[in-house]
mmCIF file of C-alpha atoms and ligand atoms in Angstrom:
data_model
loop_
_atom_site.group_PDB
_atom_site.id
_atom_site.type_symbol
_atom_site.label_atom_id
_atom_site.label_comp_id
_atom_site.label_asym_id
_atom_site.label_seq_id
_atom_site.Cartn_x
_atom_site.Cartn_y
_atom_site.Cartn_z
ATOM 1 C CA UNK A 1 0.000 0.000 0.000
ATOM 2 C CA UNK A 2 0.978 3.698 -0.587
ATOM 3 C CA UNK A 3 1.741 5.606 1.653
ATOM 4 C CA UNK A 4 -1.338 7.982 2.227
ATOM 5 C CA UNK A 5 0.016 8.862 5.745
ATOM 6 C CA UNK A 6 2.838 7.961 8.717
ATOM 7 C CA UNK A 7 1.617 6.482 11.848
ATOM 8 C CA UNK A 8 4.867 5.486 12.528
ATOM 9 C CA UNK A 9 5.469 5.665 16.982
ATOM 10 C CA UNK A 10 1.481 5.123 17.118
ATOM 11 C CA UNK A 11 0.212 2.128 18.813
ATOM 12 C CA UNK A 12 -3.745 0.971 17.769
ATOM 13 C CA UNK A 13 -6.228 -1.167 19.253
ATOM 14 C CA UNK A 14 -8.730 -2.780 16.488
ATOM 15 C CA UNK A 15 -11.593 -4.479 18.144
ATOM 16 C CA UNK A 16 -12.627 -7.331 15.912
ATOM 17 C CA UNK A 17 -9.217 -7.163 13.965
ATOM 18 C CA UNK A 18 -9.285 -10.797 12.723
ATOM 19 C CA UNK A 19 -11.959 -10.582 9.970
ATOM 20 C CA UNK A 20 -13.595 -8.373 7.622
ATOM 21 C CA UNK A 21 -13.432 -4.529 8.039
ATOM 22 C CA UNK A 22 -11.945 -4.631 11.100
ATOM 23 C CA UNK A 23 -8.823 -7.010 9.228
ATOM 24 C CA UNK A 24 -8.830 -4.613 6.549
ATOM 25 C CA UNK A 25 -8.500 -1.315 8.923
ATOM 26 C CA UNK A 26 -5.354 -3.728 11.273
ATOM 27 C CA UNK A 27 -3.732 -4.131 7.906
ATOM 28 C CA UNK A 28 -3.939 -0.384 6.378
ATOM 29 C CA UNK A 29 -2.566 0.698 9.828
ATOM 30 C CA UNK A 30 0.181 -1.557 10.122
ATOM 31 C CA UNK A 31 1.233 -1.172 6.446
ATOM 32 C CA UNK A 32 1.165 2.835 7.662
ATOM 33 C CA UNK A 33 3.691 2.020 10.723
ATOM 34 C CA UNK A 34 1.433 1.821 13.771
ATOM 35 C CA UNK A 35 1.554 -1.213 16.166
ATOM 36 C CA UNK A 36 -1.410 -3.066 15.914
ATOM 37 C CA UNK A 37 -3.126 -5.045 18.608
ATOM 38 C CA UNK A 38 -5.835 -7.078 17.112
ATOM 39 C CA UNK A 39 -8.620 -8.022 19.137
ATOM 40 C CA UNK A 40 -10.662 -10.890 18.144
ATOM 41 C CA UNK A 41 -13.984 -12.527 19.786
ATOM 42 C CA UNK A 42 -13.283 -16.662 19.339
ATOM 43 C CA UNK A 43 -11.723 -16.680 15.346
ATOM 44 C CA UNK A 44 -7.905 -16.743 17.574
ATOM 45 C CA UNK A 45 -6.902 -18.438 13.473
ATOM 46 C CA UNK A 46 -7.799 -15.605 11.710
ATOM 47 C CA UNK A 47 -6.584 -13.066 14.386
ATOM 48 C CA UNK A 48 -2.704 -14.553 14.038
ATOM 49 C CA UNK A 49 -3.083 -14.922 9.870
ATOM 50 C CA UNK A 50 -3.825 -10.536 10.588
ATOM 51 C CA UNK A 51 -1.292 -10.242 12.878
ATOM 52 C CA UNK A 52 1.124 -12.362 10.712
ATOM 53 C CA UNK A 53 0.186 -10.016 7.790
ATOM 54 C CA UNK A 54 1.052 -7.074 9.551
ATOM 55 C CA UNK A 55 4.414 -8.879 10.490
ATOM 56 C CA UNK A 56 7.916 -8.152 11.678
ATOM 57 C CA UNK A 57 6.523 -8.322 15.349
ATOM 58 C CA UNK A 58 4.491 -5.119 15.179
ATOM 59 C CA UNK A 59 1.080 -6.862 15.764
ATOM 60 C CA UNK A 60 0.133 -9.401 18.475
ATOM 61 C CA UNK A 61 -3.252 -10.654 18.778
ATOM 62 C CA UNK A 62 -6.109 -10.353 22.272
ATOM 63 C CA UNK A 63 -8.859 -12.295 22.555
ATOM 64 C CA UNK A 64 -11.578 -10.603 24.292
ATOM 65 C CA UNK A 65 -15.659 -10.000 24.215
ATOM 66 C CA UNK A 66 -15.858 -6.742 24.286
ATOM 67 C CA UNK A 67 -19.505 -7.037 25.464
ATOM 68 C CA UNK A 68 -18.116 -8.201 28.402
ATOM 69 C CA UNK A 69 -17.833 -6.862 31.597
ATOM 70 C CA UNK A 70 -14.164 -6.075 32.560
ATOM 71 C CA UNK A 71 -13.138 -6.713 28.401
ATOM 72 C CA UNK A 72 -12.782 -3.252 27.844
ATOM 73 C CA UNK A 73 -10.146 -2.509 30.458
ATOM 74 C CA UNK A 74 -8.856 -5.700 29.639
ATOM 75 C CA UNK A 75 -7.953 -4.440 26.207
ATOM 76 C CA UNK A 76 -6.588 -1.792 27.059
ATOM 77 C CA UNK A 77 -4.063 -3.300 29.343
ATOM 78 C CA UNK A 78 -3.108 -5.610 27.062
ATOM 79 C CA UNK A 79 -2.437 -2.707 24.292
ATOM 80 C CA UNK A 80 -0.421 -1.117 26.961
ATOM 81 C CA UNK A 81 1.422 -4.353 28.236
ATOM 82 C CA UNK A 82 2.119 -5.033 24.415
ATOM 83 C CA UNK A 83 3.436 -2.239 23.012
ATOM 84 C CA UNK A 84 3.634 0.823 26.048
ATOM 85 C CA UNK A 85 1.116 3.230 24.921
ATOM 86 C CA UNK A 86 -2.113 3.183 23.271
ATOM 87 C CA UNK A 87 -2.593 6.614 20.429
ATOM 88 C CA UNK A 88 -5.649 4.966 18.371
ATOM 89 C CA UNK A 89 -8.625 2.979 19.183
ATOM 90 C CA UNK A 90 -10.482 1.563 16.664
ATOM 91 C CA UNK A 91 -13.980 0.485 17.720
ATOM 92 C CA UNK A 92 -15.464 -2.174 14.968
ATOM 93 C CA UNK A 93 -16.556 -5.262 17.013
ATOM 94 C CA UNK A 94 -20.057 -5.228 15.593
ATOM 95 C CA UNK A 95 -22.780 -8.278 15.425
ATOM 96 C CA UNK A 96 -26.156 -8.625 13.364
ATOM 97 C CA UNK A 97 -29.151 -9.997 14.980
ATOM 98 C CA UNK A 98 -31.643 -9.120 12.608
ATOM 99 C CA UNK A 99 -35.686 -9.427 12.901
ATOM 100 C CA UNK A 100 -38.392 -7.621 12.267
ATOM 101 C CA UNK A 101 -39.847 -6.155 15.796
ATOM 102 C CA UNK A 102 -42.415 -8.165 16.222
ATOM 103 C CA UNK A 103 -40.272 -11.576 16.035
ATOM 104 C CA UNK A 104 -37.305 -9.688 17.878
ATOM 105 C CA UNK A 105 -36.383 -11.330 20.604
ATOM 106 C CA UNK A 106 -35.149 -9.383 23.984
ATOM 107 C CA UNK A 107 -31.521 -11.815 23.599
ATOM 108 C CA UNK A 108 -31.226 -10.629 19.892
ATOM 109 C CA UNK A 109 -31.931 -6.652 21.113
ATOM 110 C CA UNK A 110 -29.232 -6.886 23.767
ATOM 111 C CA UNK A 111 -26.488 -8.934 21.913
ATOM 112 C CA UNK A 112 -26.143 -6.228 19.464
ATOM 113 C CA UNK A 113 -26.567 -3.581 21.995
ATOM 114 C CA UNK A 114 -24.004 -5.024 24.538
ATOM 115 C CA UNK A 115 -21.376 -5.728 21.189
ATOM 116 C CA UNK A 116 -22.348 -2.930 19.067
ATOM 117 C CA UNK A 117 -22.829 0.297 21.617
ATOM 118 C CA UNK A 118 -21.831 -0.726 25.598
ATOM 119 C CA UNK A 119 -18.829 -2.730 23.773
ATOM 120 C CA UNK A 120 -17.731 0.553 22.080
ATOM 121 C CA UNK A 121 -18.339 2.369 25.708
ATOM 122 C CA UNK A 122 -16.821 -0.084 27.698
ATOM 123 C CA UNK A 123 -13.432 0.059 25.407
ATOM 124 C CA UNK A 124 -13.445 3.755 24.927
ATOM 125 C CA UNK A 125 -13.683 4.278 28.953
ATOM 126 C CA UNK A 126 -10.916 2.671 29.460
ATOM 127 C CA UNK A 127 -8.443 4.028 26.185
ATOM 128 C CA UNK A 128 -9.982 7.344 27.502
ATOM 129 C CA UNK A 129 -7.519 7.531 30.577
ATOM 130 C CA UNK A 130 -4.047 7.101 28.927
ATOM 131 C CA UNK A 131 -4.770 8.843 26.288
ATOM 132 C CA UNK A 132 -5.508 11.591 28.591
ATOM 133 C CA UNK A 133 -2.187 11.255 30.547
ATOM 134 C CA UNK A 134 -0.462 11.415 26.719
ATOM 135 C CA UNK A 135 -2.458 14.191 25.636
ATOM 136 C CA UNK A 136 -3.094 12.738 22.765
ATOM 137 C CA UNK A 137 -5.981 10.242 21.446
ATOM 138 C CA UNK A 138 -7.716 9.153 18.162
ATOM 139 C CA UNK A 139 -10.854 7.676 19.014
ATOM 140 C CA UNK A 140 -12.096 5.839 15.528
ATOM 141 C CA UNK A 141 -15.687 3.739 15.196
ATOM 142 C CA UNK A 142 -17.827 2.003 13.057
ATOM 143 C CA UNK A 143 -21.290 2.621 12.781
ATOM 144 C CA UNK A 144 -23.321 2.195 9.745
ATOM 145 C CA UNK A 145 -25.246 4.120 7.404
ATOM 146 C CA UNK A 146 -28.348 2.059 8.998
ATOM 147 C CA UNK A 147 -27.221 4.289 12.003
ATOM 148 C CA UNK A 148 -28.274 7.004 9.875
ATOM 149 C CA UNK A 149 -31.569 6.151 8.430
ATOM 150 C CA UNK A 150 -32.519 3.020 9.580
ATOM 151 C CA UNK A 151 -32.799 -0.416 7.996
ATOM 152 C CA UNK A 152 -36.057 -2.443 8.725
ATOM 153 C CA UNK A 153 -35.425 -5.846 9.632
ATOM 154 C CA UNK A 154 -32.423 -4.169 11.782
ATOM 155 C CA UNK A 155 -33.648 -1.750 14.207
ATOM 156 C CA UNK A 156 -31.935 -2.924 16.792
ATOM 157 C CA UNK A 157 -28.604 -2.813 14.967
ATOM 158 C CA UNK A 158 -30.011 0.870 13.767
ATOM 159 C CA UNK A 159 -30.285 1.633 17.181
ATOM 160 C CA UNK A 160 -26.777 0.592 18.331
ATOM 161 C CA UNK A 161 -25.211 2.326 15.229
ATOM 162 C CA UNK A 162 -27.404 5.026 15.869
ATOM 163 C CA UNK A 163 -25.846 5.258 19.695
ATOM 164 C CA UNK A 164 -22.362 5.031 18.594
ATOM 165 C CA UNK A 165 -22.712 8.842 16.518
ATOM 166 C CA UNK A 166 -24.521 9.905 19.673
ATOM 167 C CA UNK A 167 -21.760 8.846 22.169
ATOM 168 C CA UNK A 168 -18.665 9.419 19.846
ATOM 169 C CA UNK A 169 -20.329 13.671 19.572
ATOM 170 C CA UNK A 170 -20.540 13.749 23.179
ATOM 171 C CA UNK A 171 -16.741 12.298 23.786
ATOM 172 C CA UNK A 172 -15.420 14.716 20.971
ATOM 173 C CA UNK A 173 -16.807 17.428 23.302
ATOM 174 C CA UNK A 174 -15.564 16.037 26.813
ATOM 175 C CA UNK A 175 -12.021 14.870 25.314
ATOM 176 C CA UNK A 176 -11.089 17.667 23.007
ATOM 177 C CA UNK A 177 -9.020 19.826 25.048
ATOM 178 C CA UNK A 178 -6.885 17.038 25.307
ATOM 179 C CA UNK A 179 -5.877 16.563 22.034
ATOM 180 C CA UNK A 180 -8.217 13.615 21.766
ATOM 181 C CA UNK A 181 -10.183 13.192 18.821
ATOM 182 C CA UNK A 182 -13.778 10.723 18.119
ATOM 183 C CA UNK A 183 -15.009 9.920 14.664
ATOM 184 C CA UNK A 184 -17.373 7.632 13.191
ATOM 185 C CA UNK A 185 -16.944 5.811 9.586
ATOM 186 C CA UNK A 186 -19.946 4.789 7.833
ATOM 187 C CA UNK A 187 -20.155 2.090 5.936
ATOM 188 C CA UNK A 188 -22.524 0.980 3.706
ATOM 189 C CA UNK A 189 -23.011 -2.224 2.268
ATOM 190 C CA UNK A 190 -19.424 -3.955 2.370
ATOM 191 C CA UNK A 191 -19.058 -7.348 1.220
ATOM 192 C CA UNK A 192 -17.936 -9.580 4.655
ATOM 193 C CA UNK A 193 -19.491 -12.369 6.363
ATOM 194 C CA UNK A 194 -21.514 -9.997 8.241
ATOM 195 C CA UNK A 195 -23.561 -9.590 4.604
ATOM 196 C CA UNK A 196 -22.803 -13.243 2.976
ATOM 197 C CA UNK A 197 -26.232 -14.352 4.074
ATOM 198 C CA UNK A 198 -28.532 -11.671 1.828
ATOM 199 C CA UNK A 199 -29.598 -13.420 -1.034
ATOM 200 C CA UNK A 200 -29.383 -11.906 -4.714
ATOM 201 C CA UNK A 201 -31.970 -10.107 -5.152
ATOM 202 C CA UNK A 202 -31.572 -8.286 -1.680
ATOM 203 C CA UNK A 203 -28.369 -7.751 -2.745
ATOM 204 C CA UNK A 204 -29.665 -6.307 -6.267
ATOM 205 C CA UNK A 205 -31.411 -4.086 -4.668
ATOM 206 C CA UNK A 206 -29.172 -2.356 -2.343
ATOM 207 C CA UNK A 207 -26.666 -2.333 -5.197
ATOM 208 C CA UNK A 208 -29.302 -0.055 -6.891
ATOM 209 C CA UNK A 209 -29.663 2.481 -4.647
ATOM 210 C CA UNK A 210 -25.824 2.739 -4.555
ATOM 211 C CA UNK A 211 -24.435 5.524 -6.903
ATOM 212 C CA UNK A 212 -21.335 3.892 -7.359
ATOM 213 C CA UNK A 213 -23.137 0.830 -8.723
ATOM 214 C CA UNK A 214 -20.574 -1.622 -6.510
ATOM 215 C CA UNK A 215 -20.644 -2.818 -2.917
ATOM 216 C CA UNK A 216 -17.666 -1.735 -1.074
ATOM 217 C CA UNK A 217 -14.708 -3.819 0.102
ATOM 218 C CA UNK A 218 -13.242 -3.819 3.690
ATOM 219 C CA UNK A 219 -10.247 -2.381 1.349
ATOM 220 C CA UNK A 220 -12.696 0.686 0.231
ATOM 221 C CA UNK A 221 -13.542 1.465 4.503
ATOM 222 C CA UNK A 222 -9.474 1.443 5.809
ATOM 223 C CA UNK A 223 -8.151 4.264 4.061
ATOM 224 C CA UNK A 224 -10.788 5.985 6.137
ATOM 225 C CA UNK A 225 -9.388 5.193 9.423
ATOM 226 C CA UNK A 226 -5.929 5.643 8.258
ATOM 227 C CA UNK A 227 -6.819 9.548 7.890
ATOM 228 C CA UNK A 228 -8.837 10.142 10.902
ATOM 229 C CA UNK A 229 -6.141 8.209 12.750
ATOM 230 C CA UNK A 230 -3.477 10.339 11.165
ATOM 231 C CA UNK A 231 -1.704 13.774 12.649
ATOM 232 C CA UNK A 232 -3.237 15.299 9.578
ATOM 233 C CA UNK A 233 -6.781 14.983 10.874
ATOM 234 C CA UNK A 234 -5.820 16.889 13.983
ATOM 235 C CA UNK A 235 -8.996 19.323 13.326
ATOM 236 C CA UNK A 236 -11.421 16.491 12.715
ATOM 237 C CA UNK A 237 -13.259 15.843 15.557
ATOM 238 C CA UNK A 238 -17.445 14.703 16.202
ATOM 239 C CA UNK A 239 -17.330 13.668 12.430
ATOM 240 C CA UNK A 240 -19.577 10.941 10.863
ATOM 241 C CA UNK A 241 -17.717 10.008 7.688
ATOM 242 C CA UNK A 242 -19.686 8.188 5.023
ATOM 243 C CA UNK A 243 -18.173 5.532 3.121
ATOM 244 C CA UNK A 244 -20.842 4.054 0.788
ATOM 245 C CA UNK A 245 -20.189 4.716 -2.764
ATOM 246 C CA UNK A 246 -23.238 7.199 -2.340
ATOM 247 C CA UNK A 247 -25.266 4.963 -0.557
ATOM 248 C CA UNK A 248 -26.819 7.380 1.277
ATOM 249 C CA UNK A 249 -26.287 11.298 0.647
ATOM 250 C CA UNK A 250 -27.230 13.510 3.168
HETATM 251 P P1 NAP B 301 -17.555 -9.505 10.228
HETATM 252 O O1 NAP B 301 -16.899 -9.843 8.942
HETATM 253 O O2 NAP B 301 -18.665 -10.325 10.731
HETATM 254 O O3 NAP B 301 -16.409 -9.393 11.358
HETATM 255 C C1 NAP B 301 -16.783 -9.064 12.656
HETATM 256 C C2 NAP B 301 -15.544 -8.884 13.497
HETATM 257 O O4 NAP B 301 -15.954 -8.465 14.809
HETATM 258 C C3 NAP B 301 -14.753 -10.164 13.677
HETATM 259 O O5 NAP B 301 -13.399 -9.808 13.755
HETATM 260 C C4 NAP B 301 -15.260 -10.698 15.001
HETATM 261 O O6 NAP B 301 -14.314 -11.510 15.702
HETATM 262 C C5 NAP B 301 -15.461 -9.406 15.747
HETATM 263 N N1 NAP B 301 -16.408 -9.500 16.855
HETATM 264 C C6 NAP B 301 -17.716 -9.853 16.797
HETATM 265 N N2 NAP B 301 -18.259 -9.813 18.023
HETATM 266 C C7 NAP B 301 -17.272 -9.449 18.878
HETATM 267 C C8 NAP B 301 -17.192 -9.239 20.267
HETATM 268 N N3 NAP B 301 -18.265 -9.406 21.043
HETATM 269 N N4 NAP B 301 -16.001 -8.869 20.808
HETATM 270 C C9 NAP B 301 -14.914 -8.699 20.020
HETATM 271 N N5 NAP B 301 -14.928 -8.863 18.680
HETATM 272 C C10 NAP B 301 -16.092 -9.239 18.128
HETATM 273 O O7 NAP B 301 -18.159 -8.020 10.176
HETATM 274 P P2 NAP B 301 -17.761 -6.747 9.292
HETATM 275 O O8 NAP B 301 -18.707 -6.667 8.168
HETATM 276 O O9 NAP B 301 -16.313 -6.694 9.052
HETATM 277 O O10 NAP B 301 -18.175 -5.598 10.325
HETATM 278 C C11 NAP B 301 -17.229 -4.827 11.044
HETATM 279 C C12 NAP B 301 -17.921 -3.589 11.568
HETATM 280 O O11 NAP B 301 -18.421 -2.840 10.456
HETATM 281 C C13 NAP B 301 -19.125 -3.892 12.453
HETATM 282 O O12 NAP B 301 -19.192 -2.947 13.504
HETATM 283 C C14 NAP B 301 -20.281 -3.730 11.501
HETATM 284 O O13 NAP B 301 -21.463 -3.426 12.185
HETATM 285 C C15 NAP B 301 -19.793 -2.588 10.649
HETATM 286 N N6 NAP B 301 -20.449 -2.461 9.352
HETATM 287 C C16 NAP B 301 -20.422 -3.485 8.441
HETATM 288 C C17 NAP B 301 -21.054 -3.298 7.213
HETATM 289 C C18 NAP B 301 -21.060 -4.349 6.139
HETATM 290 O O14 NAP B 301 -21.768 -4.183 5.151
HETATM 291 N N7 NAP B 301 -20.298 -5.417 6.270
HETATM 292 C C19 NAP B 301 -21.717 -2.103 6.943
HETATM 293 C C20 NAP B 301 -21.713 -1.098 7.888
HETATM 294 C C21 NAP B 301 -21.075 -1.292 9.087
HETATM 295 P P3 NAP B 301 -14.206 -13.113 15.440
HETATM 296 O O15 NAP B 301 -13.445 -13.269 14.139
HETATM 297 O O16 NAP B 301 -13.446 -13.631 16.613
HETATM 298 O O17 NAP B 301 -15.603 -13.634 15.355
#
């Protein structure tokens, strides 16, 4: 990869590293000089084949839940224990439970809560108070353009993705005097597992609504978290960047 940027001396904690956008975000940072610590739920295989990627012992790999109580500080610790310092946190752990409301069950409303929104809380909390002490933070998640205007079938993903702009505006406003920064890429409809399961036509369908014609790649979403983690975004802060191929325009 070019180099768009040099995070060279930065240390970054992916949540859900090991697959997908997540993978694709560990990779772009690494290849841009961070240290990567990549976070994984159970997949500890395709963790170490991202970790291996990123190479030359400038990645290791933590298992950890991050809808679990205690996994957040957890990370952190481990980022710290790893590598000394932690500069960039990149929140992407994110789950689908999707149902229409009337079907949804109370398990399927909290799993993606707990992952998608207390996960990114719980994490952030505790990345908060070094990068404090540093004075200097990039706080970096992944929310959704169903965060934006909704996606039936999903609202209680919606509603998580919709939380994570909420919290990441009100952290940009606590944090910024510290030369802390907290943005919030967009995707929209990225070919991962997360979206193997639609079938054809669903997948016709979104493809015609995007102006771009394609779905995106993980590939397509990194570069955006390279430049938000990057010096040069230093006056970036409470943003909600869209990465859709026009997806939605607003
Ligand atoms: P994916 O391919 O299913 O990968 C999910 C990643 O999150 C995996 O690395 C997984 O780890 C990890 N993960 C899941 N639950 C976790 C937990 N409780 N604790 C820690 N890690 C956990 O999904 P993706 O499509 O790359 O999605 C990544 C992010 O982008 C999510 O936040 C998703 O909501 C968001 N997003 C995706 C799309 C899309 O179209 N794909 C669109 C908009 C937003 P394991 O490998 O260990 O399971």
């Amino acid at each position: 990869m070019n180099q768009l940027f040099n995070l060279e001396g930065k240390v970054a904690l992916v949540t859900g590293g090991s697959r997908g956008i997540g993978r694709a975000i560990a990779l772009a940072l690494g290849a841009h000089g961070a240290q990567v610590v990549v976070n994984y739920a159970t997949n500890a295989e395709a963790a170490a084949r991202t970790a291996a990627e990123i190479g030359d012992g400038r990645a290791v790999t933590v298992a950890g839940d991050v809808s679990q109580p205690g996994a957040g500080a957890a990370l952190v610790d481990a980022t710290i224990a790893a590598f000394g310092r932690i500069d960039i946190l990149v929140n992407n752990a994110g789950v689908t439970r999707d149902d229409l409301i009337l079907r949804m069950s109370e398990e399927e409303w909290d799993t993606v809560i707990d992952t998608n929104l207390k996960g990114t809380f719980a994490v952030t909390k505790a990345a908060v108070r070094p990068m404090v002490r540093q004075r200097f933070g990039r706080i970096i998640t992944v929310s959704s353009v169903a965060g934006m205007v909704g996606n039936a079938g999903q609202t209680n993903y919606s509603a998580a993705k919709a939380g994570v702009i909420g919290f990441t505006k009100a952290i940009a406003k606590e944090v910024a005097s510290r030369n802390i920064t907290a943005n919030v890429i967009a995707p929209g409809f990225v070919d991962t597992e997360m979206t193997a399961g639609l079938t054809d036509a669903q997948r016709q369908e979104i493809m015609r609504m995007v102006a771009l014609g394609r779905t995106g790649k993980p590939e397509d979403i990194a570069p955006a978290a390279v430049f938000l983690a990057s010096d040069e975004a230093a006056y970036v802060t409470g943003h909600v960047l869209t990465v859709d191929g026009g997806l939605v325009m607003q």
